[in-house]
Amino acid sequence: MYVLWGGGAPFKVSGNGTRTLLDSRGQKVELLGIAGHIIYEVKHDAKWVENDTKLAWVSTCDEPSWADECLRKFRASPRAKQEPLVPLKQLADAEHIYDARSKQVHFKRLQQDTGI
């Protein structure tokens, strides 16, 4: 969804938070493409909700606190403008963001936690 390089925390919201944050050096951290729209739809559209679709944040990283801050500050954007923006952090059913050295570790723990 996004890649963190550069200055790190603290991050500032640019605009409404649906596309861009600024790191401590003022460098842009951008949410990729229409990721915010897709994430919002998965958690709100009936075709996904009726099927009990789950969403998880899974990442191996050196700075989990940076990822957490970005997930709290980036906003998922609905297509209908009258609906409120929602922090990405609130939309996940599970979260595994830490230095695991392997995605396999994340997915094994995610499976244990969720039963999926």
Coordinates of C-alpha atoms in Angstrom, one line a residue:
M1 CA 0.0 0.0 0.0
Y2 CA 2.8 2.4 0.8
V3 CA 6.6 2.3 1.3
L4 CA 8.4 4.1 4.1
W5 CA 11.8 5.5 3.2
G6 CA 13.4 8.7 4.3
G7 CA 12.9 10.7 7.5
G8 CA 10.5 8.6 9.5
A9 CA 8.2 9.7 12.3
P10 CA 6.5 11.9 13.1
F11 CA 4.2 11.9 10.1
K12 CA 1.9 14.7 9.2
V13 CA -1.3 14.4 7.2
S14 CA -1.3 16.2 3.9
G15 CA -4.7 17.2 2.6
N16 CA -7.4 14.9 3.9
G17 CA -5.1 12.0 4.5
T18 CA -6.5 9.8 1.7
R19 CA -3.3 10.0 -0.5
T20 CA -0.3 11.6 1.2
L21 CA 1.5 11.9 4.5
L22 CA 4.7 13.9 5.0
D23 CA 7.6 12.3 7.0
S24 CA 9.8 14.2 9.5
R25 CA 11.9 15.5 6.5
G26 CA 8.9 16.6 4.6
Q27 CA 9.2 13.8 2.1
K28 CA 5.9 12.3 0.8
V29 CA 4.6 8.9 1.8
E30 CA 1.9 8.1 -0.6
L31 CA -0.9 5.6 -0.4
L32 CA -0.7 3.6 -3.6
G33 CA -3.3 4.0 -6.4
I34 CA -6.8 3.4 -5.3
A35 CA -5.9 1.3 -2.2
G36 CA -8.0 3.5 0.1
H37 CA -11.1 3.1 -2.0
I38 CA -10.6 -0.7 -2.3
I39 CA -10.1 -1.1 1.5
Y40 CA -13.1 1.0 2.3
E41 CA -15.3 -1.0 -0.1
V42 CA -14.1 -4.4 1.3
K43 CA -15.3 -3.3 4.8
H44 CA -18.5 -1.5 3.8
D45 CA -19.9 -2.9 0.5
A46 CA -22.6 -5.6 1.0
K47 CA -21.0 -8.0 -1.4
W48 CA -17.9 -8.2 0.8
V49 CA -19.6 -7.8 4.2
E50 CA -22.2 -10.5 3.5
N51 CA -19.3 -13.0 2.8
D52 CA -17.6 -12.0 6.1
T53 CA -14.5 -10.8 4.2
K54 CA -11.5 -10.2 6.5
L55 CA -8.8 -7.7 6.2
A56 CA -5.4 -7.8 7.9
W57 CA -2.3 -5.6 8.0
V58 CA 0.7 -7.8 7.6
S59 CA 4.2 -6.4 7.2
T60 CA 7.8 -7.2 8.1
C61 CA 9.5 -4.0 8.9
D62 CA 12.3 -2.4 11.0
E63 CA 10.1 0.4 12.4
P64 CA 6.7 -1.0 13.3
S65 CA 5.8 2.2 15.1
W66 CA 6.1 4.1 11.9
A67 CA 3.7 1.7 10.1
D68 CA 1.3 2.0 13.0
E69 CA 1.4 5.8 12.9
C70 CA 0.8 5.8 9.1
L71 CA -2.2 3.4 9.5
R72 CA -3.7 5.7 12.1
K73 CA -3.2 8.8 9.9
F74 CA -4.0 7.5 6.4
R75 CA -7.8 7.6 5.7
A76 CA -9.8 5.2 3.6
S77 CA -12.0 7.1 1.2
P78 CA -15.5 6.1 0.2
R79 CA -16.6 6.8 -3.3
A80 CA -19.7 8.7 -2.1
K81 CA -18.3 12.0 -0.7
Q82 CA -21.0 12.3 2.0
E83 CA -19.6 9.3 3.9
P84 CA -16.9 9.9 6.5
L85 CA -13.3 9.1 6.0
V86 CA -12.0 6.2 8.1
P87 CA -8.5 5.7 9.5
L88 CA -7.0 2.6 7.8
K89 CA -6.1 1.2 11.3
Q90 CA -9.7 0.9 12.2
L91 CA -10.6 -1.3 9.2
A92 CA -8.4 -4.3 9.8
D93 CA -9.6 -7.4 11.6
A94 CA -6.1 -8.4 12.5
E95 CA -2.6 -6.8 12.5
H96 CA 0.8 -8.3 12.3
I97 CA 3.4 -5.7 11.8
Y98 CA 6.8 -6.5 13.3
D99 CA 10.3 -7.7 12.3
A100 CA 9.6 -11.3 11.5
R101 CA 12.3 -11.8 8.9
S102 CA 9.8 -13.9 6.9
K103 CA 6.3 -13.5 5.6
Q104 CA 5.7 -17.1 6.5
V105 CA 6.0 -16.3 10.2
H106 CA 3.4 -13.6 9.8
F107 CA 1.0 -15.8 7.9
K108 CA 1.4 -18.7 10.4
R109 CA 0.7 -16.4 13.3
L110 CA -2.2 -14.7 11.4
Q111 CA -3.7 -18.1 10.8
Q112 CA -3.4 -19.0 14.5
D113 CA -5.0 -15.7 15.6
T114 CA -7.9 -15.8 13.1
G115 CA -8.5 -19.4 12.4
I116 CA -8.4 -18.7 8.7

